[in-house]
PDB file of N, CA, C and O in Angstrom:
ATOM      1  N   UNK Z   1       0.842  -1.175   0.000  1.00 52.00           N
ATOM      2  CA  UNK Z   1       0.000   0.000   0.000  1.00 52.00           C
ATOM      3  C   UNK Z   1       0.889   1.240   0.000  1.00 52.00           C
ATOM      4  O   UNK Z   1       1.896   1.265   0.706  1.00 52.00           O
ATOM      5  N   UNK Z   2       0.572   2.184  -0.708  1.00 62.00           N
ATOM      6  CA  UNK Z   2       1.194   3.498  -0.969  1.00 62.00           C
ATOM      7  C   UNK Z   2       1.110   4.064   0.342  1.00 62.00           C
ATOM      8  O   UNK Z   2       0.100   3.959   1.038  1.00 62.00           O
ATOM      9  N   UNK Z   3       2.416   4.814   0.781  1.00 59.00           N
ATOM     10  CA  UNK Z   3       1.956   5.224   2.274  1.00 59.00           C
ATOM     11  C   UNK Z   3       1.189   6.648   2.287  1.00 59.00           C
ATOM     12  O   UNK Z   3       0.772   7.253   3.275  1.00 59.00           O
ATOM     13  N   UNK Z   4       1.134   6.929   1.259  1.00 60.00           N
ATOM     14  CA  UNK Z   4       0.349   8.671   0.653  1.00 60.00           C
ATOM     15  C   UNK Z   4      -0.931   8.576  -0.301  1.00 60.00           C
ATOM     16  O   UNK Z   4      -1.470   9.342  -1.100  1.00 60.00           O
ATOM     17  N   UNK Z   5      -1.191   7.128   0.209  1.00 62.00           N
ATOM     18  CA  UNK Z   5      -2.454   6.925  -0.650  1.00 62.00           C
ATOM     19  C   UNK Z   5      -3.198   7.597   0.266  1.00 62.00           C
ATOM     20  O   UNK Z   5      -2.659   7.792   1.355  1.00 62.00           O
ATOM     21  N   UNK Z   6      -5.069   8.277  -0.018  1.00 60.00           N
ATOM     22  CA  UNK Z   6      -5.895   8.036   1.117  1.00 60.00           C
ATOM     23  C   UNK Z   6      -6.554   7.465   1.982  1.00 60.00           C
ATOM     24  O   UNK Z   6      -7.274   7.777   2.930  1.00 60.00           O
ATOM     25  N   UNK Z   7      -5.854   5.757   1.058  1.00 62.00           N
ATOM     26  CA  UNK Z   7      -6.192   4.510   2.282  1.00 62.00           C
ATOM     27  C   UNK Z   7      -5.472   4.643   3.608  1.00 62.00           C
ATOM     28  O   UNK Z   7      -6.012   4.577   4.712  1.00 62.00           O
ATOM     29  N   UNK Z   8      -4.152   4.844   3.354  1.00 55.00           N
ATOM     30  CA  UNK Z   8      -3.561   4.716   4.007  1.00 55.00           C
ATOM     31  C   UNK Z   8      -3.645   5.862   4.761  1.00 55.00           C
ATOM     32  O   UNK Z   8      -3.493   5.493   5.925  1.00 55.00           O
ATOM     33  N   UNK Z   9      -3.813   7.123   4.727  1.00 56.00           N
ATOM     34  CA  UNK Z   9      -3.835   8.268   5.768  1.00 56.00           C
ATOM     35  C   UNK Z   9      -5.368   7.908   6.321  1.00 56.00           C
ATOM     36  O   UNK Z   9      -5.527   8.258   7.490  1.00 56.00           O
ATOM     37  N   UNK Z  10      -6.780   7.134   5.562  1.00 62.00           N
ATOM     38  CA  UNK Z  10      -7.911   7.299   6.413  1.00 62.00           C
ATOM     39  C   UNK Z  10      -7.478   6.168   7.542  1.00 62.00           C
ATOM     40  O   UNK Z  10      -7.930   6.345   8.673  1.00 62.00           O
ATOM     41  N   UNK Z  11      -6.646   5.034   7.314  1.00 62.00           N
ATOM     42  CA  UNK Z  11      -6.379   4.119   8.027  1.00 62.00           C
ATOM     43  C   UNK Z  11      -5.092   4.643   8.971  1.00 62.00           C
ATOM     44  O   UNK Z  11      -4.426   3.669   9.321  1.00 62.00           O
ATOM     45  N   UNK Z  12      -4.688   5.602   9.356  1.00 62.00           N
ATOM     46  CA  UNK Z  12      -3.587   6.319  10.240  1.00 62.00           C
ATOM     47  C   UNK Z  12      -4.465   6.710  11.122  1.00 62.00           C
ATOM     48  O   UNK Z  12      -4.438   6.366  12.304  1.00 62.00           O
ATOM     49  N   UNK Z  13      -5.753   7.854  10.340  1.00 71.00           N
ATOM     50  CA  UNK Z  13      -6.169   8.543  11.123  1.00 71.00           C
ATOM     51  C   UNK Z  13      -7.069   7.775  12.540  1.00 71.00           C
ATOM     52  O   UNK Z  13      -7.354   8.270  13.631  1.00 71.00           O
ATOM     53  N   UNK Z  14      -7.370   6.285  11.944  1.00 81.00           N
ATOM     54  CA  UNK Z  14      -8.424   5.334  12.792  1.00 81.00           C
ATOM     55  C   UNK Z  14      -7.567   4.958  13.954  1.00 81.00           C
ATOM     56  O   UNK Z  14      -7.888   3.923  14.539  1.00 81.00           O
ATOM     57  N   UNK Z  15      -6.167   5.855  14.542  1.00 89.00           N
ATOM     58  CA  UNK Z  15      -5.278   4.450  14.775  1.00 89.00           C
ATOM     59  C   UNK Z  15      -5.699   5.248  16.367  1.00 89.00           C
ATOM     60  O   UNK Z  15      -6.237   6.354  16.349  1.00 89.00           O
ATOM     61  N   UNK Z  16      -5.357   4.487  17.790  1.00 89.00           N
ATOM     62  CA  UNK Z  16      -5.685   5.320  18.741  1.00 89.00           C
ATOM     63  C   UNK Z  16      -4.882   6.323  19.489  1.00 89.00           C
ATOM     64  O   UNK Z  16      -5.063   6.968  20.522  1.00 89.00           O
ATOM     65  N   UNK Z  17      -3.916   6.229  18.596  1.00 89.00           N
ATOM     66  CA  UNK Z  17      -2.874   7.582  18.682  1.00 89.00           C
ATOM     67  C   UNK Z  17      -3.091   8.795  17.938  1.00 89.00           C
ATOM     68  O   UNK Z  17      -2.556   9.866  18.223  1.00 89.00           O
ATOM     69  N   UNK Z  18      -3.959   8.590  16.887  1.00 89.00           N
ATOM     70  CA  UNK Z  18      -4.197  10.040  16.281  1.00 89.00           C
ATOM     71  C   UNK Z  18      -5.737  10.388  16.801  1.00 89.00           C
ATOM     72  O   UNK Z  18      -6.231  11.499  16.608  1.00 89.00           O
ATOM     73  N   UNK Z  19      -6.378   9.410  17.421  1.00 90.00           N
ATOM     74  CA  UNK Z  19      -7.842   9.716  18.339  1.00 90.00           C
ATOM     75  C   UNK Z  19      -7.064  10.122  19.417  1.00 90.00           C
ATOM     76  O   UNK Z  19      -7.964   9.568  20.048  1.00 90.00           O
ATOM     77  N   UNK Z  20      -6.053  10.663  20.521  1.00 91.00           N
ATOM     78  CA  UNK Z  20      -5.624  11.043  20.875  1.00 91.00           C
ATOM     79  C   UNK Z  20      -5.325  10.291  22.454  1.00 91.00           C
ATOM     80  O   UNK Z  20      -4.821  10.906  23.395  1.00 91.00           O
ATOM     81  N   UNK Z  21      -5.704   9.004  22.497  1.00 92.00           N
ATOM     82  CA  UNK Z  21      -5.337   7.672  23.245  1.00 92.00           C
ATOM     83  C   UNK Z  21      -3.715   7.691  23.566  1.00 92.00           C
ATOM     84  O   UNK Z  21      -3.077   8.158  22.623  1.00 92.00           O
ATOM     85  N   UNK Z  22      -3.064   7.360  24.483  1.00 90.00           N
ATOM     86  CA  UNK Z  22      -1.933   7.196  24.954  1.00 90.00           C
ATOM     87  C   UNK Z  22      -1.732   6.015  25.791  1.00 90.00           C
ATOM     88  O   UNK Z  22      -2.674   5.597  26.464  1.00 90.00           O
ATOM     89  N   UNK Z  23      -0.700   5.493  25.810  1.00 90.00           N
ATOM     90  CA  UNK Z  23      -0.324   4.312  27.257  1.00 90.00           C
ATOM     91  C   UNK Z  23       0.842   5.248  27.798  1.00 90.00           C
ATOM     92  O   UNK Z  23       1.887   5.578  27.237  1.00 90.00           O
ATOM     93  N   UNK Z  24       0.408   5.539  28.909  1.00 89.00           N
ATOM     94  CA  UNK Z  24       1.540   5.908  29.868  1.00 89.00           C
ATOM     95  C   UNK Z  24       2.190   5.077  30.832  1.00 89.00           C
ATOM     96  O   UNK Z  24       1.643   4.076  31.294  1.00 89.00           O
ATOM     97  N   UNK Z  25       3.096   5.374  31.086  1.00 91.00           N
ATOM     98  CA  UNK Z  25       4.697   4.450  31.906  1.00 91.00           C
ATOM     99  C   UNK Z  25       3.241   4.566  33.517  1.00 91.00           C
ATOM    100  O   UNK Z  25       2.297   5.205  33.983  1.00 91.00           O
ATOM    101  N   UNK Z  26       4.110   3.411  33.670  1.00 84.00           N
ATOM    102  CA  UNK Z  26       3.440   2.658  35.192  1.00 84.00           C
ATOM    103  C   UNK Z  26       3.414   3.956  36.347  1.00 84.00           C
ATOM    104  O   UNK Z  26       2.635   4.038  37.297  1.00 84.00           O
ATOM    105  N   UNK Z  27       4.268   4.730  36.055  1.00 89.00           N
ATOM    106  CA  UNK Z  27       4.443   5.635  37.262  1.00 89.00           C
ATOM    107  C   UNK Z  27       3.770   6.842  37.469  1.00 89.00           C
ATOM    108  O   UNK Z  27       3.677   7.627  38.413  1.00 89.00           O
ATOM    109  N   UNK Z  28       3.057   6.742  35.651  1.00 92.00           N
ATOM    110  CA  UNK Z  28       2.297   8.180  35.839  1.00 92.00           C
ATOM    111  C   UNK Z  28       1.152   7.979  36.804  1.00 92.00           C
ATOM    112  O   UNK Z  28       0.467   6.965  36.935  1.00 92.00           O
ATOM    113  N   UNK Z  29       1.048   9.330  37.573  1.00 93.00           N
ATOM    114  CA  UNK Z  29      -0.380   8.688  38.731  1.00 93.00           C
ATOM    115  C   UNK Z  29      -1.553   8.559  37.788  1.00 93.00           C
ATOM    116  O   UNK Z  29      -1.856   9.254  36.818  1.00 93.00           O
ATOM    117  N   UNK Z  30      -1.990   7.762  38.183  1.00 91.00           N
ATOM    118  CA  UNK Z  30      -3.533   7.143  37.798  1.00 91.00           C
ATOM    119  C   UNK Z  30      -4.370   7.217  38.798  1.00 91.00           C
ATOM    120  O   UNK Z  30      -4.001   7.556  39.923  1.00 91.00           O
ATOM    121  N   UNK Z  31      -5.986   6.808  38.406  1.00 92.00           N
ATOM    122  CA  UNK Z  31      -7.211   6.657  39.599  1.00 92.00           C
ATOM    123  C   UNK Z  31      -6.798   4.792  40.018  1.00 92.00           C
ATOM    124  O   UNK Z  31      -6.770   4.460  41.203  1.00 92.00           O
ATOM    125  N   UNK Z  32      -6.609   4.099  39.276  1.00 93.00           N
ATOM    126  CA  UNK Z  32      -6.519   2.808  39.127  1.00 93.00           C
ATOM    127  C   UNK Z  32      -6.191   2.151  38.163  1.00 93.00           C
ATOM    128  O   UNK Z  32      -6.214   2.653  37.039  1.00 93.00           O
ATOM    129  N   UNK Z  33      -5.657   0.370  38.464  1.00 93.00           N
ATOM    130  CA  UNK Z  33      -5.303   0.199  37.850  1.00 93.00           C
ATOM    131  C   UNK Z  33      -6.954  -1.310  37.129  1.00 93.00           C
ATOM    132  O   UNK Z  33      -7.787  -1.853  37.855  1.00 93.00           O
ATOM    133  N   UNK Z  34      -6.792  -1.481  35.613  1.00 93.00           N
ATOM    134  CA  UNK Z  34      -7.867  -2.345  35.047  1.00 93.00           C
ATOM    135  C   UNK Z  34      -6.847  -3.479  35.059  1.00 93.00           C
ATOM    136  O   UNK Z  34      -5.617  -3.473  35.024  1.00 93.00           O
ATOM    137  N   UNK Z  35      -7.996  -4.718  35.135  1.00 94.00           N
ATOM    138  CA  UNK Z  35      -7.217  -6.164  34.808  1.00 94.00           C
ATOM    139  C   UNK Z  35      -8.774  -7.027  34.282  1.00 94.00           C
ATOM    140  O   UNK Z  35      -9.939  -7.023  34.681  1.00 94.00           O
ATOM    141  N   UNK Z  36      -7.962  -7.761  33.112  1.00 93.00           N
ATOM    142  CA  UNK Z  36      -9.306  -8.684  32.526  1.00 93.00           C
ATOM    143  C   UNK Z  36      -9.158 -10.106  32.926  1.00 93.00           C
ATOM    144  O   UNK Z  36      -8.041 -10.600  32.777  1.00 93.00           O
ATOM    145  N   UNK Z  37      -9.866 -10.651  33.286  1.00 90.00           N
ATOM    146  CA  UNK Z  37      -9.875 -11.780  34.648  1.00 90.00           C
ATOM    147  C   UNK Z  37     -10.137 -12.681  33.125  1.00 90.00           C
ATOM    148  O   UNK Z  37     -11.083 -12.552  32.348  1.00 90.00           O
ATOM    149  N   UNK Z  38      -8.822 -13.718  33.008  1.00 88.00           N
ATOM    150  CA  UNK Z  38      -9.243 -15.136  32.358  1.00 88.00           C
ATOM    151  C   UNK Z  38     -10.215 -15.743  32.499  1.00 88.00           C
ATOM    152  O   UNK Z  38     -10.904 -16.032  33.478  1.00 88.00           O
ATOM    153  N   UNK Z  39     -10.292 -16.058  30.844  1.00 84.00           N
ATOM    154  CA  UNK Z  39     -11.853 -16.829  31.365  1.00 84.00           C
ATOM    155  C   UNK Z  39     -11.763 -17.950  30.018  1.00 84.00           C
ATOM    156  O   UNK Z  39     -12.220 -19.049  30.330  1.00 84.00           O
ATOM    157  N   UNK Z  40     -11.379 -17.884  28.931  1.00 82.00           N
ATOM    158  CA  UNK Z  40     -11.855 -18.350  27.625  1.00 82.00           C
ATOM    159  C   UNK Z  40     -10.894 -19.752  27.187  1.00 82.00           C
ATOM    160  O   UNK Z  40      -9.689 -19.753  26.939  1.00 82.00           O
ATOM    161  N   UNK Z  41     -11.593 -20.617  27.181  1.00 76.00           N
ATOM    162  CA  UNK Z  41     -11.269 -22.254  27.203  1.00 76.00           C
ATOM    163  C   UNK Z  41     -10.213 -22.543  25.890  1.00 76.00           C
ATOM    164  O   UNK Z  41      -9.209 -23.255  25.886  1.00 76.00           O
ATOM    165  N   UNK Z  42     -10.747 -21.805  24.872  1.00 80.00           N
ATOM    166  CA  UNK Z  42      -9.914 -21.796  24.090  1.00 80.00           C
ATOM    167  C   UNK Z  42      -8.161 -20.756  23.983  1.00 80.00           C
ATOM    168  O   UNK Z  42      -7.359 -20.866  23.055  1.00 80.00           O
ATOM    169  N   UNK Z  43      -8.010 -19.903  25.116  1.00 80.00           N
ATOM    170  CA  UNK Z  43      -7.176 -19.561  25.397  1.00 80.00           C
ATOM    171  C   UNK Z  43      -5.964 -20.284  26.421  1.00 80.00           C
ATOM    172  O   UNK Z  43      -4.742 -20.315  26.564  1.00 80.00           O
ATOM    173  N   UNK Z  44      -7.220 -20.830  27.009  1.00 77.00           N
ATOM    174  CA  UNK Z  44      -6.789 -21.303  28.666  1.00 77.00           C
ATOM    175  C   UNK Z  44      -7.088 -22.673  29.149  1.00 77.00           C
ATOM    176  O   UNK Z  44      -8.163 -22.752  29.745  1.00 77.00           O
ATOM    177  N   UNK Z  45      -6.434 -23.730  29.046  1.00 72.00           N
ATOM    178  CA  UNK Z  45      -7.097 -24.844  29.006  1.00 72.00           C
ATOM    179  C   UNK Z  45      -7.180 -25.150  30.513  1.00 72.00           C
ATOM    180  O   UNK Z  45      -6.232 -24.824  31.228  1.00 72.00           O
ATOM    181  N   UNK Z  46      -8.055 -25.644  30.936  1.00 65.00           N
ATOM    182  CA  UNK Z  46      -8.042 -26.113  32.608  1.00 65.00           C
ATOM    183  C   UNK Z  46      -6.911 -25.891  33.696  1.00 65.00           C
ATOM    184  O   UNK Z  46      -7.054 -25.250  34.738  1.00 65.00           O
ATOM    185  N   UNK Z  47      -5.837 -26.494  33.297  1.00 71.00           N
ATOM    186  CA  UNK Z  47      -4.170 -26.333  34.029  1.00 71.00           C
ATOM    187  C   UNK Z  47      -3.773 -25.007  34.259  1.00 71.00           C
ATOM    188  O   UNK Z  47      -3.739 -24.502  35.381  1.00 71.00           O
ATOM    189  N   UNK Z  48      -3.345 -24.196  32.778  1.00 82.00           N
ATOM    190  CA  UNK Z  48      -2.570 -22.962  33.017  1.00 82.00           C
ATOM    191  C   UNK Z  48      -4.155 -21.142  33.687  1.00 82.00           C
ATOM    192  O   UNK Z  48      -4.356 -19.958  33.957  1.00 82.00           O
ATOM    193  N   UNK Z  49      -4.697 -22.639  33.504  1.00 81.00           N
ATOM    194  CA  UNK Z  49      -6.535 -21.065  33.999  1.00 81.00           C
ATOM    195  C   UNK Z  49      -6.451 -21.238  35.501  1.00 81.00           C
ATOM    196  O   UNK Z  49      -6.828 -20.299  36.203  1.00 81.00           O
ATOM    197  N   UNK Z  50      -6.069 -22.163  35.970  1.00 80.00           N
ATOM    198  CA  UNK Z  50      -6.181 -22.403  37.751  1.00 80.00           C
ATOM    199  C   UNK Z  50      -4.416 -21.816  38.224  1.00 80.00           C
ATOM    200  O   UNK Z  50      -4.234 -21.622  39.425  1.00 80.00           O
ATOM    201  N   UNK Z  51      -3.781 -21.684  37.707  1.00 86.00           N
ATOM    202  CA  UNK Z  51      -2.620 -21.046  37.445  1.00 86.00           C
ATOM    203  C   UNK Z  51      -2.347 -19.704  37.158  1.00 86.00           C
ATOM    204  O   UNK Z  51      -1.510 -19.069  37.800  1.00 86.00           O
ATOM    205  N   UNK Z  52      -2.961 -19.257  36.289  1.00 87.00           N
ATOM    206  CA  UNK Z  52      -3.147 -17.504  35.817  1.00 87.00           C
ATOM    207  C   UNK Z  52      -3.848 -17.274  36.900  1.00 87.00           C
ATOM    208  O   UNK Z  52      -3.097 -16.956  37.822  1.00 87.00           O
ATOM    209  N   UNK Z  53      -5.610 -17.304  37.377  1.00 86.00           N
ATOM    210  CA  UNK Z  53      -6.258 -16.955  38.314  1.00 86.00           C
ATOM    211  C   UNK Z  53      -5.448 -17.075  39.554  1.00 86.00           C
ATOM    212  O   UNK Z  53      -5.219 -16.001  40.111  1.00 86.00           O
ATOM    213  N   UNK Z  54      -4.984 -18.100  40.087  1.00 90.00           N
ATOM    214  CA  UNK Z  54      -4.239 -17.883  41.047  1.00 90.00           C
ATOM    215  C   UNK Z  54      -3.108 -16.209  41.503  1.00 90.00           C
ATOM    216  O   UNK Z  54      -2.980 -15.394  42.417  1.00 90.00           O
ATOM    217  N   UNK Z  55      -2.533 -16.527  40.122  1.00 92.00           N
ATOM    218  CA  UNK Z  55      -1.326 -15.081  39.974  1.00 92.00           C
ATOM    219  C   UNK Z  55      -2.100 -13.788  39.910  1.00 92.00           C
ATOM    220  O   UNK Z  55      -1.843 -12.790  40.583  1.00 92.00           O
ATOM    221  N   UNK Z  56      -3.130 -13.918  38.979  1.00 92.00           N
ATOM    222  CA  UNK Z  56      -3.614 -12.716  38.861  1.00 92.00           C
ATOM    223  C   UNK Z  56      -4.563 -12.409  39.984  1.00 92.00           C
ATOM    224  O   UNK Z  56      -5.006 -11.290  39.726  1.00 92.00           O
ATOM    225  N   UNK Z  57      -5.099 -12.847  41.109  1.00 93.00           N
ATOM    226  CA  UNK Z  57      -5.559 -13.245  42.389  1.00 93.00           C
ATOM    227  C   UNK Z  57      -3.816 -12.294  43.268  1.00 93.00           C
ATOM    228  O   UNK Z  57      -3.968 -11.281  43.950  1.00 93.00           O
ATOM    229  N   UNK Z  58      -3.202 -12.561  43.160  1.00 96.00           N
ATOM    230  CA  UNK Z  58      -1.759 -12.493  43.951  1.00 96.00           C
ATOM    231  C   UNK Z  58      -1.614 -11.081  43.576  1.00 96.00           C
ATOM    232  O   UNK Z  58      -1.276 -10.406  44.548  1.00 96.00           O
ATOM    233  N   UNK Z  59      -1.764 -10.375  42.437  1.00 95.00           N
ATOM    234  CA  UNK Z  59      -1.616  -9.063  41.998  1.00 95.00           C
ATOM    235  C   UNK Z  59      -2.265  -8.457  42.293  1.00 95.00           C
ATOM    236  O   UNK Z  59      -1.896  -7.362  42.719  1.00 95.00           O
ATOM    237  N   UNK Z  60      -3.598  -8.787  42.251  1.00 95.00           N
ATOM    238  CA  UNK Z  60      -4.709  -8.020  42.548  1.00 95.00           C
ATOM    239  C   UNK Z  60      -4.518  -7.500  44.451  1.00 95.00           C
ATOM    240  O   UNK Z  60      -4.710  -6.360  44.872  1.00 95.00           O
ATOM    241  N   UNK Z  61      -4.140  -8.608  45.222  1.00 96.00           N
ATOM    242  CA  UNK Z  61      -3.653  -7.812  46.449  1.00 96.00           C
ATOM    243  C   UNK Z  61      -2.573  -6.911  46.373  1.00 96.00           C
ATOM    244  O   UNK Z  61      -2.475  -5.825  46.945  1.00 96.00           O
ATOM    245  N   UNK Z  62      -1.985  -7.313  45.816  1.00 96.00           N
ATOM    246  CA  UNK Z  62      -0.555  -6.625  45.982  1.00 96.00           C
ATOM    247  C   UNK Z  62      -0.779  -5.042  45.469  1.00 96.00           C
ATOM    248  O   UNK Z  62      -0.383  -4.061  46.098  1.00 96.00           O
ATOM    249  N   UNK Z  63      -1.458  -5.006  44.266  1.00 94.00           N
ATOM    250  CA  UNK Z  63      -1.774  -3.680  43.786  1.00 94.00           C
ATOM    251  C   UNK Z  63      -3.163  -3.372  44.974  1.00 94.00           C
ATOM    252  O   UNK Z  63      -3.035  -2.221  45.390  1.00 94.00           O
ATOM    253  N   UNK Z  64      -4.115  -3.904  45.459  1.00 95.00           N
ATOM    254  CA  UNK Z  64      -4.906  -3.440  46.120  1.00 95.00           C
ATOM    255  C   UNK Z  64      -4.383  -2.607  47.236  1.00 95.00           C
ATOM    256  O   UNK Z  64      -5.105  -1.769  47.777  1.00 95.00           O
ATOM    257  N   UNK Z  65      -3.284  -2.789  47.559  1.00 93.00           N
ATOM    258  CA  UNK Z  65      -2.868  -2.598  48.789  1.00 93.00           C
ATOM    259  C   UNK Z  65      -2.821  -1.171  48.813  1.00 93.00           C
ATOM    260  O   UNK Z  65      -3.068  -0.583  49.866  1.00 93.00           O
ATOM    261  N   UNK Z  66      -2.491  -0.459  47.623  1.00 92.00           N
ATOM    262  CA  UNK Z  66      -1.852   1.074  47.420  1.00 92.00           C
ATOM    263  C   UNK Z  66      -2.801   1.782  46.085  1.00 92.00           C
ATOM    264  O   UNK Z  66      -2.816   2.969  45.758  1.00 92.00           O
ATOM    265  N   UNK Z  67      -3.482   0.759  45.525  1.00 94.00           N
ATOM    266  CA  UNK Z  67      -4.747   1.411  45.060  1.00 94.00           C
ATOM    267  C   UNK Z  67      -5.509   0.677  44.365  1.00 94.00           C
ATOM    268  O   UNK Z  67      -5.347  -0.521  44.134  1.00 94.00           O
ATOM    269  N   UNK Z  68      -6.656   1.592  43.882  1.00 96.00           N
ATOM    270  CA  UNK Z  68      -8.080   0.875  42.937  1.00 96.00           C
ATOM    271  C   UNK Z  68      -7.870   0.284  42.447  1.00 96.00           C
ATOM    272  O   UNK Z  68      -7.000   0.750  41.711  1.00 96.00           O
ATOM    273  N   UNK Z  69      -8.137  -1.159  42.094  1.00 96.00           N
ATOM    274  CA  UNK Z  69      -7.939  -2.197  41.141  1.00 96.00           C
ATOM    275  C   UNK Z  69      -9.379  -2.667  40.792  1.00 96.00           C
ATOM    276  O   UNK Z  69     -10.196  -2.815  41.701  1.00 96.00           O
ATOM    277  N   UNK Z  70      -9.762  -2.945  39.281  1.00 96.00           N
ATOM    278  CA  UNK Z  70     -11.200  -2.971  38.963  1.00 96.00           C
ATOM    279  C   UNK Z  70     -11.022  -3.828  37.583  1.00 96.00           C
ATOM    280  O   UNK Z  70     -10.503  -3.483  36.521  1.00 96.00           O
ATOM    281  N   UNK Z  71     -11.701  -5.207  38.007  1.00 94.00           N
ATOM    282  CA  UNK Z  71     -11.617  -6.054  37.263  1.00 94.00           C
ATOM    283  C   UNK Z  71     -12.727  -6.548  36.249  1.00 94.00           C
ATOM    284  O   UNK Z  71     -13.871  -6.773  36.644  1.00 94.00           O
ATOM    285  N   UNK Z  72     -12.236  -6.757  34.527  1.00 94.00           N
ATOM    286  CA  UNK Z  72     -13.466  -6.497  33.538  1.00 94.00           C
ATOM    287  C   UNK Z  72     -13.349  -8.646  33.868  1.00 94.00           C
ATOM    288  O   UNK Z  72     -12.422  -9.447  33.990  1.00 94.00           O
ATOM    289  N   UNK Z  73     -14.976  -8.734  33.884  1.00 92.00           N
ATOM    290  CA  UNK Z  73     -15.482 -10.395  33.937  1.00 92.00           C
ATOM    291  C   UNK Z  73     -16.260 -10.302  33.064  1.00 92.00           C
ATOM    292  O   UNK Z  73     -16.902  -9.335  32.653  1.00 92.00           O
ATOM    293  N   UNK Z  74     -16.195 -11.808  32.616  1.00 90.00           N
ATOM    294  CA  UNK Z  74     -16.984 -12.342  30.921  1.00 90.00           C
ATOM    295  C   UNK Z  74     -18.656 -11.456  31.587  1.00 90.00           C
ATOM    296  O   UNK Z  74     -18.978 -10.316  31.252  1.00 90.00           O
ATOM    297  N   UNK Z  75     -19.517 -12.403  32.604  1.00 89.00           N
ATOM    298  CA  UNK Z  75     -20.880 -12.017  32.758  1.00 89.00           C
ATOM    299  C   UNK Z  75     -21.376 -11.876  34.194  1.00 89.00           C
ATOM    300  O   UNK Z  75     -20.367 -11.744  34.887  1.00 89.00           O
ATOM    301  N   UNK Z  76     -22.216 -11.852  34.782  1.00 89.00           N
ATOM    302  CA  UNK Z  76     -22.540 -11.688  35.755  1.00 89.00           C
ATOM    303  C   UNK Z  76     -22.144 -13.153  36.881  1.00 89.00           C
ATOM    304  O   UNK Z  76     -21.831 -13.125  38.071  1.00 89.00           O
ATOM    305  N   UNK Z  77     -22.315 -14.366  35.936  1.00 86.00           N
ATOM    306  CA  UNK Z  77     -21.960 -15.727  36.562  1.00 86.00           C
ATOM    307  C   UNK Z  77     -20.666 -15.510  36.969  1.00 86.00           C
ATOM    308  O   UNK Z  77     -20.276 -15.719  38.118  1.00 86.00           O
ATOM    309  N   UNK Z  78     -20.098 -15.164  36.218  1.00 82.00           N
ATOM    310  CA  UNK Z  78     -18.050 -14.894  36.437  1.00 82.00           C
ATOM    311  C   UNK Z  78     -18.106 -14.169  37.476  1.00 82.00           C
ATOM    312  O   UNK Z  78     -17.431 -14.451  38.466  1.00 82.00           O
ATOM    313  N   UNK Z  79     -19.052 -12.933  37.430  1.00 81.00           N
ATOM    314  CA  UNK Z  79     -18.308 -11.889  38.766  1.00 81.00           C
ATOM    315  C   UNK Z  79     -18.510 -12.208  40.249  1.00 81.00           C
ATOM    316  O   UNK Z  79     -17.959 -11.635  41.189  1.00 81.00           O
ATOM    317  N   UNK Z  80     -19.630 -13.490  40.322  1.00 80.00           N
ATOM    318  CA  UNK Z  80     -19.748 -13.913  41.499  1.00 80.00           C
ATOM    319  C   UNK Z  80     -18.660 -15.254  41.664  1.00 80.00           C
ATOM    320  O   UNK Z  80     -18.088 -15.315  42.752  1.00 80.00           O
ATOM    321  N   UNK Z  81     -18.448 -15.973  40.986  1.00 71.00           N
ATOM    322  CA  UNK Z  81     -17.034 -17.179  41.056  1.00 71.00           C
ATOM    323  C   UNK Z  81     -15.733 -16.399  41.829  1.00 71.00           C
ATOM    324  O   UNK Z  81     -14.669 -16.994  41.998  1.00 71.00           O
TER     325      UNK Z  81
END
């Protein structure tokens, strides 16, 4: 693709850096931090899902300790497990 085509600049402009989205370094202060709680069988087969949850269980205190931590779950069944 031509990089001066107008495909290519309408497809720049979609990107979430020119919508004006950023990732900032760990240290900038924030309200909190997000975490997406494993869930999907085809990602995660039985073994390494009782394994991730565990760790990500271990983080979630560790960051709780010093601030907001707010976790995205598949559905309402998940957020009570």
């Amino acid at each position: 693709m031509n990089p001066d085509s107008a495909e290519t600049i309408a497809a720049d402009a979609a990107t979430p850096a020119a919508l004006g989205y950023r990732m900032p370094a760990e240290w900038t202060p924030h309200q909190g931090t997000w975490l997406s709680w494993p869930h999907n069988p085809d990602t995660w087969d039985a073994g390494p899902l009782a394994s991730v949850e565990r760790v990500l269980a271990e983080a979630v205190r560790a960051l709780g300790g010093g601030e907001t931590v707010r976790l995205n779950v598949l559905d309402a069944a998940h957020e009570a497990h």
